[in-house]
Structure formats: structure tokens, C-alpha cells
Amino acid sequence: MTPRRIETLYRICWTVALLLLAVPFVFPFLWMISGGFKSTTEIFGAPTLIPRVWRFENFAEVFAYQPFARQYFNSLYIAATVTVLTLFIASLAGYALARIRFAGAGLLMLFLVMALMVPEEVTIIPNFFLIRAMGLIDTHWPLILLPVFGPQGVVATFLMRQFFLALPRELEEAGKMDGLSRFGVWRKIALPMARPALAAVAIITFLHSWNLFLEPLIFLSSLDKFTLPLALSNFNDSYGLPLWNLQLAATSLAVVPILIIYLIAQRQIIESFALSGVKG
Amino acid sequence: MTKVLLKDIRKRFGTVEVIRGVDLEIEDGEFVVFVGPSGCGKSTLLRLISGLEHISEGELSIGGRIVNEVPAAKRGVAMVFQSYALYPHLTVRDNMGFGLKVRKVPAGERARRVSEAASTLKLEPLLDRFPRQLSGGQRQRVAIGRAIVGNPDVFLFDEPLSNLDAELRVHMRSEIAALHQRLSTTMIYVTHDQIEAMTLADKIVVLREGKIEQVGTPRVLYKSPGTIFVAQFIGSPKMNILPLADGQPISHGASVPATAVSVGIRPEHLSLVQPSAETLRGKVRLAEYTGAVTLIHVELDGGQTCLVIHNQGTMPEISAEVGLKAAPEHLHFFDKEGCAV
Amino acid sequence: MAGTASRDNAARQPGAPWLTLKTREMLEAWLFVSPTFIGFLIFFLGPLVAIFYYSMTEWNLLSQQATFVGLRNFENALLENPDFWHVVRNSVIFALGLVPLNIALALSLALALSRPFFGVVFFRTVFFAPVVTSAIAWAIVWKFMLQGEGGAVNQMLAWIGIDGPNWLREPNWAMAAVIVTRVIKMVGLNMILYIAALQSIPRDYEEAATLEGASRWQVFRMITWPLLAPTTLVIMVLTTIGSFKVFDHIYQMTGGGPENGTLVLAFYIYQQGFKFFNVGYAAALALIMFAIVMALTLVQVMLRRRDME
Ligand SMILES: Nc1ncnc2c1ncn2[C@@H]1O[C@H](COP(=O)(O)OP(=O)(O)OP(=O)(O)O)[C@@H](O)[C@H]1O
Ligand SMILES: [Mg+2]
């Protein structure tokens, strides 16, 4: 065999191995969607990938069982709010930490690094009492405030800082010479050039909020205030056993749109995570 | 009247003093060039004048007004950066008009001034392009255009030509000279390049380790450098400095000051002659042919190497014994501290 | 102090602002960081201090009164309550299973996918997809697939003649299932970190080694792996810390069961604090978790420093 042939064979082996390995990564998604269309009897019968009978009513029942549309909206607007707030606050602080020499900057950085290392589980108990004292139990406030000012916000701040550090300083100085205030330099020069970093922060922040679970579980009790992950885990019958077909239908509704966006923007999304991971 | 006056200006970064007491007077309409070795504080001094750095101590006045605490944009100065610093997200037109827009100049007036500057610099065809679509020389011109648009009292340039290739650099140099003639605005210019300094400057300021070593016209700095440092810094290739004892034969006809310990002769003022008692003597070690002239390295009997610019037809052999001679008026004498005497 | 005098002088010049430029700059900077800073004080530093206090109290649910009990809660955890050590054991098993599996798989995938070839984008997209999916959704589907009777996994095993266990009903199998499904969910993240690191290694090294006759394995062993060491260290610590924080996955898949077989620290804290309302005890547990995470981070810093030398 020629070396070229060997190379080809080698490639084929690799590809087959990767395809096999991909099964547990892909199959759950397919199985989830298929399960969402099955009837209760079929769910517990011999499993097939394509449902024998397509039961579209499941999706209607999802909305009847819980205020699912409302919950969906909750997740959306909370994630959007958290993202916008985080972008604003993190880019402001990240800019100052990257660009202004000021007393206390070092100390602040140290604190932020600390905040990055302490798991949310550690501060959640005092935060619960704090939120309760503020009268914000069973509201969406904690789901907005805690992520914005928690470790996720710190990651965003560091990402922005890192990006601003790499921006050419002379550009901002030119802006200053042109008469911009500090805020103007941030708004008119730094931010427009920071679009890639802002996009990365937006992506990881949105997904983090969208998938948040511990905080909703602890702070929310009314069904119509639930967010998606909490709602999904709530499709149980009166014995606490899962209503599989409804749960899978609801899960599909929650997951598939994100997956579609992911497939369209996979490059950007993966890069965003790579950036934040390298930081962390 | 925009005189720029520096009074005992100092700048510290942390505990390091980078600018260590600079006094300087820049006349209205003057073209002043800062030169000096890398790290001597040229850029820092320029940035102190621009307002981009805060002055630690001393007093800076521009046009009679003390501006230590006046923000950069209100000092009436414009800066051309080494990297041009054009806003990548704005077109050439918007780049040039940005400062006016920030200062709330009405749109009509803004357009007029931008197009005026654009025509001065022949930028009209480029106005709607983005910086990334321009060549280096074009970017440079836009950067200058942006500075002109604001009608500043003082222009500041920090090595504006160092990112251009040799040919463009010569071209832009003459454009800047022409610009200065036309506007006759005060200009302060930082460069590494001797030729730039010599050709552009009304007045050269030689900086060394955060202090002014000498100020003067290019001619004065060349003809009568105040110190060995300046003597060696201005002129290329640099001046030969010999201990007075070794230089004895050549200083024959000159009146040697009593305190002198060394003598300097520029390579272009030395000529190769037959060795004799009235010449320096040495062996040719290396001859670098550059076209117009040949640069000859002569190892003197005392051990030092002396550079000679040779432009006659006959080329000495390597290892040939030669004599070096110079006219007495071209000799520079320096004392123990390196000051001219 | 000549400088100060001249500054004061200058401040009174026409056109000069009231505050000196330096002071202004400082105020601006603090204005920029103030939202972050205030939020940080309220939702991080405050709670971090408070948790020490909470850990030394006992909470009465009815009267909402806290009684100071000193180190009682820590004694309870470390010395008396057998649950605690069971939970620690579970957490350690979870970490010991998850971390090596995750890293080995991530590195293999990265090595396979760090060079362009036909289908590389497809594979990267596939292996990363679970990372963007909510842990709850992921756990729901896997719980569904891991049912003893009629679960998809056991069905597939049956095709190749294996009689699969009732995965989530037997403590050891449940632990294994939770570990493996968590690895599948998160391995994509480490994979891309490794890919980024691999792509930043100049190809020259490898080419030089290949010219000297090194085999693929030797190139990996002698060149790639040592060059990846800093990345591996970061990944290892992040993954280990991450494994101690896993909550939602376990909540949804096993609820800590069966027979507390998957009851790990993060879940135990939640249970004690928010289900049984043993606030003081839960706070003590949280502090212990904090200590573990800090220790792991310190180990990283120390290893790194040794690495540098
Ligand atoms: N922001 C700063 N912080 C600390 N030190 C600085 C800062 N800016 C400049 N320096 C120091 O001040 C000294 C002078 O720097 P400056 O940039 O003015 O030199 P320069 O003469 O312009 O050199 P070059 O010709 O290389 O541009 C250098 O030693 C430099 O390290
Ligand atoms: Mg410089």
C-alpha cells in the first residue's frame, strides 16, 4: 500500500470512531423530540425512534398543564434583561480596570478574582435571607440581580477588561484630543470597537441565565413566575412521577430553538465559550 | 500668539522620574523638533504638552495661559499619532469631522472645514473610505487632516513618519514642511530620524535622560555642539572623539584650550593623506562602499577606530598605512565633563 | 511641595476645571466601577462575611430566631453526622470519576479535531452541543433513556446481548450514570480549550521532531503533552471545582438517590438549607465547600509556580 492509501485508511478509521462517539451526544436530542410526539402507551412500550402514532396533542397539553407560554416568556425576558445589564455594567467596569490608573484598582481586581473562585452555593444562603429581607421572594429580581453581580458578571467584566487592554491606546487618546469625555471615549470609541467582546459576553451571559436553575428553584414558588428549567422539572403526575411525553415535548420546545440558533452561529458561540474558559 | 512655555517640567511614573526639569520656550509659529535616544522621554514630554499625561511638577503655558489642569481637548493643540489612530469604524470624512462633531460645530461648517482640509491634503477621492481601505501614506495624510480640521494653535507630532517606507517618508517630510510654511502654526515634532530633524526644524531640542542637553538651530547644533553627547548624536556617521594626546598631531595649527581633554572631528571633515608627523596615522581596516561616498574605518596607532568619509577616486588598500588630516576650524574640543570648550 | 502649589495655582486659571485632572480621573474611574463594586459588596462580600455568622448559629424555624452555638455545626458535620462523610465520599468519587474521564476524552477529541479535515466543523459542533443545552433538559432526557424497563439505553444493550441494570435505581450504577452523562454534557468545553491550546503550538516543533524520525505517539508524548501542561492544569482545576458544584444535573436525574447514592456536597447543602431549613448546618457545609475549593485553587497556584521554575 502507498503511504497515501494508508493515510486515507487512517482517516476513515478515525471518522468511523468519531461517528460512533458522536452517538451519545446526538441521540438524546433525537430521542427527546421523538418522545415528545409519543403517546403514554408508546412511551412505556418497546422503544422506537420514529413514533408509531404522532401525538401532536402533547404540545397543546404542555400549555394546559402549566402556564408554559408565560414561563417561556419569563425565561426570555429575564435572560435578555440580565444580558443587557451585564453588558452595560461589565463593559463600564472592564473599561475602567483596563484603562484608568486609579487608587484601589488593584484591590478591586483582587476582590473580583475572589468572587470568581467562590461557588454560588457558598453565598446562596445569606443571599436568600437578604432577598427575603428585601421582600423579593417569588419575584424575578433575584434571578436578575444575582447573576449580574455574581461570578458570571465577574467573568464578563474580566472578558471586557481583557479586550480593552488589547485595544490600541492611541485611538482613545485621539478621542480625548478630539474633545470626548471619559464617558464619551467609552461610548463612542471603545464600545464600537469592542463588538466581538460584547457579542461573546452576550452569548455566554444569555445562555447562563437561560439555563439557571438553583436560583429559580430557591426563590420562586408561583407557577406563573417559573422559568423554563424549573418548569421542565415540574412535569410530574400527582405521585411525583414524570409525565414523560409532556415533559419531553416541553423540553423539546425549550431546547430546539436554542439548538437551531447554535447550529447557525456555532462558530461564534464556541469561540465565546473558549474565550471565557481561557479567562476562568 | 501661541508661545509654548515649559517651566521646570517634571514627570514621575510611580517613583521613577522620567522628565527631570525641562525649561523650554517655543516661539509662535516655530517648528521645534525633539530628538534623543530611545527612552529619553521625547514622547512623554510631548504627551505632557498635549494633556494626555498629567504633569507632576512645573508649569506649562500655551498662548500665555497656564494649562496644567486644562483637559487635552481644551488646550488648543492637535496631535498626530505614530500609529495614526484613525477610528476604524468611521469613514475618512467622519474621522476628520469627529472632533468638530464632539465640539458641536454645526454640520454645514463641519462639512466646509473637512472639505477644505481634504483639498489641502488631496484627500477628496478618499473621503468615503474606511481607514482599512487606505495605504500607509494615505492614512498618514488623513491623520494630519484630522489635526488640521480643528484649527489648532499647536500641532504635535510623535514620530509621524516612522511607519512609512523610505521613499514615502521623504515625500511626507516635504509635505509637512510645506504645511508648516502654509499654516505657520507652532509645531512640535518628535523623531528618531536625524535627517527629518535637520531638514524640518527651526529649532532642535536634544533630550537625554529626561533633561535638555542642548537647544539650537540645526546649524548651531552641527557646527558647535555643546557636549560630546550632542556632537555624537547630531550628524551621521557620528563624530570621532579622540583623547587629546592621541589627537595631538592633528590639532597642530589650532589653539587648544587649556581645559580640553578630548578632540572631536566629524568623518566628513577628515581627509586621507600621506602619513607624516602632522597627521594622524593608522591602518585601513574596512572600506564600506555606499555609492556616493566610501566609509573608511581607520585603526589609529593608539588603538581607536576613526571613521572617514572618502569621496575621491583613489581607494586605499586594506591594511595600507594612511594619514588623516583636518582643517583646524573643524576641530571640536571638550573638557573632562564632556562640555565643549 | 512646589508641585502642589503650582497645581493649586493652575486650578484657578480660566478654562481650568474646578477639580484637578488627576482627581477627576479618579472619580471617573470609581464612577465606572461603582455598579460592579456596589453589587459586589451587597451580593458577594456581605454574604461571604455573613456565612461565617450563619455557620455559628442554630436557626429556629418557628420563631425565626438565631441562637449562637459556636462551632457546634462544624462538630456536627465533621464528627457526629455520618451523612456528612457519606456525602464527602460521594463527592470525591464523583470528582475522581468525572475529572479523568472528562480530560482524557476532551484531549482525545481535541487531538482528532484540532486540524482541518472534512467534517471537522460537524464534529466540533456535535460534541459541543450539550454544553449550550440546559442541564435540566439534558438530565430529563437521559433519565428517560436510562429507565430500567423500556429505556433506550437498555434496549440498545439488549441488541448486543447485554442485560442492562436499572441504572438510576441502584446506587453504584446511578453514580456511574450521573458521572458519564455529566461528562458527555461538559466535555465539549474542555475540548475547545484543548483545541485552542493545540492550535497555538507552532507546527515547527512537530515537524522538526517528525524529521528526526519520531513516531506520532512519540511526538505527542515528548512534545505536545508537555506543551499542553499549563492548559491541562487549568482544565484540571476548573473541572474539579466544577464537579463539586454540580447541582441541577443531580437534582433532576436522581434527586440525590437512590439510598443517597448520588448525594453530593452541593446537593446536600441545598437539602439541608432549603428543604430541612437547617440553615446553620447548611452554612457550615457551605464554608467547608468553600475551603475545599480554595484548597484546590491553591494547589493549582502552587503547581503553576513550580511549573514556572
Ligand atoms: N506610562 C508609563 N509608565 C511608566 N513608565 C513610562 C510610561 N511611559 C513612559 N515611561 C518610561 O519613560 C521613559 C521615557 O519614555 P518615552 O516614551 O517618553 O521615550 P521616547 O524618548 O519617546 O522613546 P522612543 O524613542 O523609544 O519612543 C521610558 O523609560 C519609559 O519606560
Ligand atoms: Mg516615543
mmCIF file of N, CA and C in Angstrom, chain C residues 202-257:
data_model
loop_
_atom_site.group_PDB
_atom_site.id
_atom_site.type_symbol
_atom_site.label_atom_id
_atom_site.label_comp_id
_atom_site.label_asym_id
_atom_site.label_seq_id
_atom_site.Cartn_x
_atom_site.Cartn_y
_atom_site.Cartn_z
ATOM 1 N N PRO C 202 3.225 26.034 17.802
ATOM 2 C CA PRO C 202 3.745 26.139 16.438
ATOM 3 C C PRO C 202 4.000 24.759 15.836
ATOM 4 N N ARG C 203 3.652 24.630 14.571
ATOM 5 C CA ARG C 203 3.812 23.326 13.919
ATOM 6 C C ARG C 203 5.281 22.941 13.779
ATOM 7 N N ASP C 204 6.177 23.919 13.818
ATOM 8 C CA ASP C 204 7.613 23.648 13.608
ATOM 9 C C ASP C 204 8.129 22.541 14.511
ATOM 10 N N TYR C 205 7.724 22.599 15.795
ATOM 11 C CA TYR C 205 8.222 21.615 16.745
ATOM 12 C C TYR C 205 7.953 20.212 16.243
ATOM 13 N N GLU C 206 6.650 20.026 15.914
ATOM 14 C CA GLU C 206 6.232 18.712 15.480
ATOM 15 C C GLU C 206 6.973 18.302 14.225
ATOM 16 N N GLU C 207 7.086 19.251 13.293
ATOM 17 C CA GLU C 207 7.727 18.929 12.027
ATOM 18 C C GLU C 207 9.198 18.586 12.240
ATOM 19 N N ALA C 208 9.821 19.350 13.116
ATOM 20 C CA ALA C 208 11.228 19.056 13.399
ATOM 21 C C ALA C 208 11.369 17.653 13.968
ATOM 22 N N ALA C 209 10.475 17.320 14.927
ATOM 23 C CA ALA C 209 10.546 16.003 15.551
ATOM 24 C C ALA C 209 10.279 14.897 14.533
ATOM 25 N N THR C 210 9.314 15.145 13.658
ATOM 26 C CA THR C 210 8.989 14.134 12.652
ATOM 27 C C THR C 210 10.184 13.915 11.722
ATOM 28 N N LEU C 211 10.850 15.005 11.381
ATOM 29 C CA LEU C 211 12.034 14.888 10.529
ATOM 30 C C LEU C 211 13.108 14.070 11.217
ATOM 31 N N GLU C 212 13.155 14.179 12.537
ATOM 32 C CA GLU C 212 14.139 13.400 13.272
ATOM 33 C C GLU C 212 13.688 11.966 13.460
ATOM 34 N N GLY C 213 12.543 11.643 12.927
ATOM 35 C CA GLY C 213 12.112 10.252 12.910
ATOM 36 C C GLY C 213 11.217 9.835 14.062
ATOM 37 N N ALA C 214 10.625 10.793 14.782
ATOM 38 C CA ALA C 214 9.743 10.432 15.888
ATOM 39 C C ALA C 214 8.406 9.920 15.353
ATOM 40 N N SER C 215 7.848 8.932 16.040
ATOM 41 C CA SER C 215 6.529 8.437 15.640
ATOM 42 C C SER C 215 5.466 9.394 16.152
ATOM 43 N N ARG C 216 4.226 9.198 15.700
ATOM 44 C CA ARG C 216 3.140 10.058 16.165
ATOM 45 C C ARG C 216 3.035 10.068 17.685
ATOM 46 N N TRP C 217 3.124 8.856 18.246
ATOM 47 C CA TRP C 217 2.992 8.731 19.689
ATOM 48 C C TRP C 217 4.136 9.456 20.392
ATOM 49 N N GLN C 218 5.333 9.304 19.837
ATOM 50 C CA GLN C 218 6.481 9.977 20.453
ATOM 51 C C GLN C 218 6.325 11.493 20.380
ATOM 52 N N VAL C 219 5.852 11.963 19.238
ATOM 53 C CA VAL C 219 5.638 13.409 19.094
ATOM 54 C C VAL C 219 4.680 13.885 20.168
ATOM 55 N N PHE C 220 3.589 13.112 20.366
ATOM 56 C CA PHE C 220 2.618 13.504 21.374
ATOM 57 C C PHE C 220 3.245 13.492 22.764
ATOM 58 N N ARG C 221 3.914 12.376 23.061
ATOM 59 C CA ARG C 221 4.456 12.155 24.402
ATOM 60 C C ARG C 221 5.552 13.168 24.756
ATOM 61 N N MET C 222 6.417 13.446 23.775
ATOM 62 C CA MET C 222 7.600 14.263 24.073
ATOM 63 C C MET C 222 7.382 15.741 23.799
ATOM 64 N N ILE C 223 6.446 16.075 22.938
ATOM 65 C CA ILE C 223 6.308 17.481 22.559
ATOM 66 C C ILE C 223 4.941 18.052 22.913
ATOM 67 N N THR C 224 3.902 17.450 22.337
ATOM 68 C CA THR C 224 2.570 18.034 22.519
ATOM 69 C C THR C 224 2.158 18.051 23.990
ATOM 70 N N TRP C 225 2.240 16.905 24.621
ATOM 71 C CA TRP C 225 1.756 16.780 26.006
ATOM 72 C C TRP C 225 2.476 17.744 26.961
ATOM 73 N N PRO C 226 3.803 17.810 26.932
ATOM 74 C CA PRO C 226 4.466 18.799 27.811
ATOM 75 C C PRO C 226 4.050 20.237 27.503
ATOM 76 N N LEU C 227 3.873 20.532 26.221
ATOM 77 C CA LEU C 227 3.489 21.905 25.878
ATOM 78 C C LEU C 227 2.071 22.218 26.322
ATOM 79 N N LEU C 228 1.259 21.167 26.471
ATOM 80 C CA LEU C 228 -0.123 21.375 26.904
ATOM 81 C C LEU C 228 -0.236 21.470 28.424
ATOM 82 N N ALA C 229 0.860 21.241 29.121
ATOM 83 C CA ALA C 229 0.788 21.131 30.581
ATOM 84 C C ALA C 229 0.058 22.304 31.247
ATOM 85 N N PRO C 230 0.362 23.561 30.890
ATOM 86 C CA PRO C 230 -0.358 24.659 31.556
ATOM 87 C C PRO C 230 -1.868 24.572 31.332
ATOM 88 N N THR C 231 -2.255 24.258 30.106
ATOM 89 C CA THR C 231 -3.685 24.119 29.802
ATOM 90 C C THR C 231 -4.292 22.986 30.612
ATOM 91 N N THR C 232 -3.597 21.867 30.651
ATOM 92 C CA THR C 232 -4.113 20.718 31.394
ATOM 93 C C THR C 232 -4.342 21.078 32.852
ATOM 94 N N LEU C 233 -3.414 21.831 33.397
ATOM 95 C CA LEU C 233 -3.523 22.218 34.800
ATOM 96 C C LEU C 233 -4.781 23.057 35.031
ATOM 97 N N VAL C 234 -4.964 24.060 34.176
ATOM 98 C CA VAL C 234 -6.138 24.923 34.312
ATOM 99 C C VAL C 234 -7.404 24.092 34.170
ATOM 100 N N ILE C 235 -7.441 23.260 33.140
ATOM 101 C CA ILE C 235 -8.623 22.453 32.882
ATOM 102 C C ILE C 235 -8.899 21.535 34.068
ATOM 103 N N MET C 236 -7.830 20.964 34.604
ATOM 104 C CA MET C 236 -7.997 20.018 35.693
ATOM 105 C C MET C 236 -8.645 20.705 36.898
ATOM 106 N N VAL C 237 -8.123 21.863 37.251
ATOM 107 C CA VAL C 237 -8.653 22.546 38.433
ATOM 108 C C VAL C 237 -10.083 23.032 38.176
ATOM 109 N N LEU C 238 -10.305 23.627 36.996
ATOM 110 C CA LEU C 238 -11.655 24.114 36.691
ATOM 111 C C LEU C 238 -12.650 22.958 36.716
ATOM 112 N N THR C 239 -12.268 21.841 36.143
ATOM 113 C CA THR C 239 -13.179 20.705 36.081
ATOM 114 C C THR C 239 -13.415 20.126 37.476
ATOM 115 N N THR C 240 -12.370 20.079 38.278
ATOM 116 C CA THR C 240 -12.538 19.551 39.633
ATOM 117 C C THR C 240 -13.472 20.449 40.446
ATOM 118 N N ILE C 241 -13.210 21.750 40.389
ATOM 119 C CA ILE C 241 -14.081 22.676 41.114
ATOM 120 C C ILE C 241 -15.501 22.545 40.582
ATOM 121 N N GLY C 242 -15.610 22.490 39.261
ATOM 122 C CA GLY C 242 -16.928 22.344 38.632
ATOM 123 C C GLY C 242 -17.634 21.099 39.139
ATOM 124 N N SER C 243 -16.886 20.029 39.328
ATOM 125 C CA SER C 243 -17.526 18.783 39.742
ATOM 126 C C SER C 243 -18.090 18.902 41.156
ATOM 127 N N PHE C 244 -17.479 19.744 41.981
ATOM 128 C CA PHE C 244 -18.026 19.929 43.329
ATOM 129 C C PHE C 244 -19.284 20.789 43.320
ATOM 130 N N LYS C 245 -19.485 21.517 42.229
ATOM 131 C CA LYS C 245 -20.625 22.426 42.190
ATOM 132 C C LYS C 245 -21.846 21.840 41.484
ATOM 133 N N VAL C 246 -21.701 20.634 40.928
ATOM 134 C CA VAL C 246 -22.810 20.082 40.148
ATOM 135 C C VAL C 246 -24.041 19.941 41.025
ATOM 136 N N PHE C 247 -25.106 20.585 40.600
ATOM 137 C CA PHE C 247 -26.335 20.509 41.384
ATOM 138 C C PHE C 247 -27.532 20.124 40.520
ATOM 139 N N ASP C 248 -27.811 20.957 39.510
ATOM 140 C CA ASP C 248 -29.045 20.768 38.736
ATOM 141 C C ASP C 248 -29.130 19.388 38.090
ATOM 142 N N HIS C 249 -27.996 18.942 37.578
ATOM 143 C CA HIS C 249 -27.926 17.646 36.910
ATOM 144 C C HIS C 249 -28.403 16.523 37.848
ATOM 145 N N ILE C 250 -27.858 16.555 39.063
ATOM 146 C CA ILE C 250 -28.189 15.507 40.023
ATOM 147 C C ILE C 250 -29.604 15.686 40.562
ATOM 148 N N TYR C 251 -29.972 16.940 40.764
ATOM 149 C CA TYR C 251 -31.328 17.220 41.235
ATOM 150 C C TYR C 251 -32.339 16.558 40.315
ATOM 151 N N GLN C 252 -32.139 16.747 39.010
ATOM 152 C CA GLN C 252 -33.128 16.272 38.065
ATOM 153 C C GLN C 252 -33.013 14.768 37.805
ATOM 154 N N MET C 253 -31.791 14.259 37.796
ATOM 155 C CA MET C 253 -31.638 12.877 37.358
ATOM 156 C C MET C 253 -31.921 11.883 38.471
ATOM 157 N N THR C 254 -31.410 12.142 39.659
ATOM 158 C CA THR C 254 -31.555 11.159 40.735
ATOM 159 C C THR C 254 -32.131 11.748 42.009
ATOM 160 N N GLY C 255 -32.126 13.072 42.116
ATOM 161 C CA GLY C 255 -32.576 13.692 43.361
ATOM 162 C C GLY C 255 -31.716 13.259 44.540
ATOM 163 N N GLY C 256 -30.466 12.894 44.262
ATOM 164 C CA GLY C 256 -29.551 12.505 45.332
ATOM 165 C C GLY C 256 -29.616 11.015 45.652
ATOM 166 N N GLY C 257 -30.657 10.351 45.148
ATOM 167 C CA GLY C 257 -30.843 8.939 45.453
ATOM 168 C C GLY C 257 -30.122 8.067 44.451
#
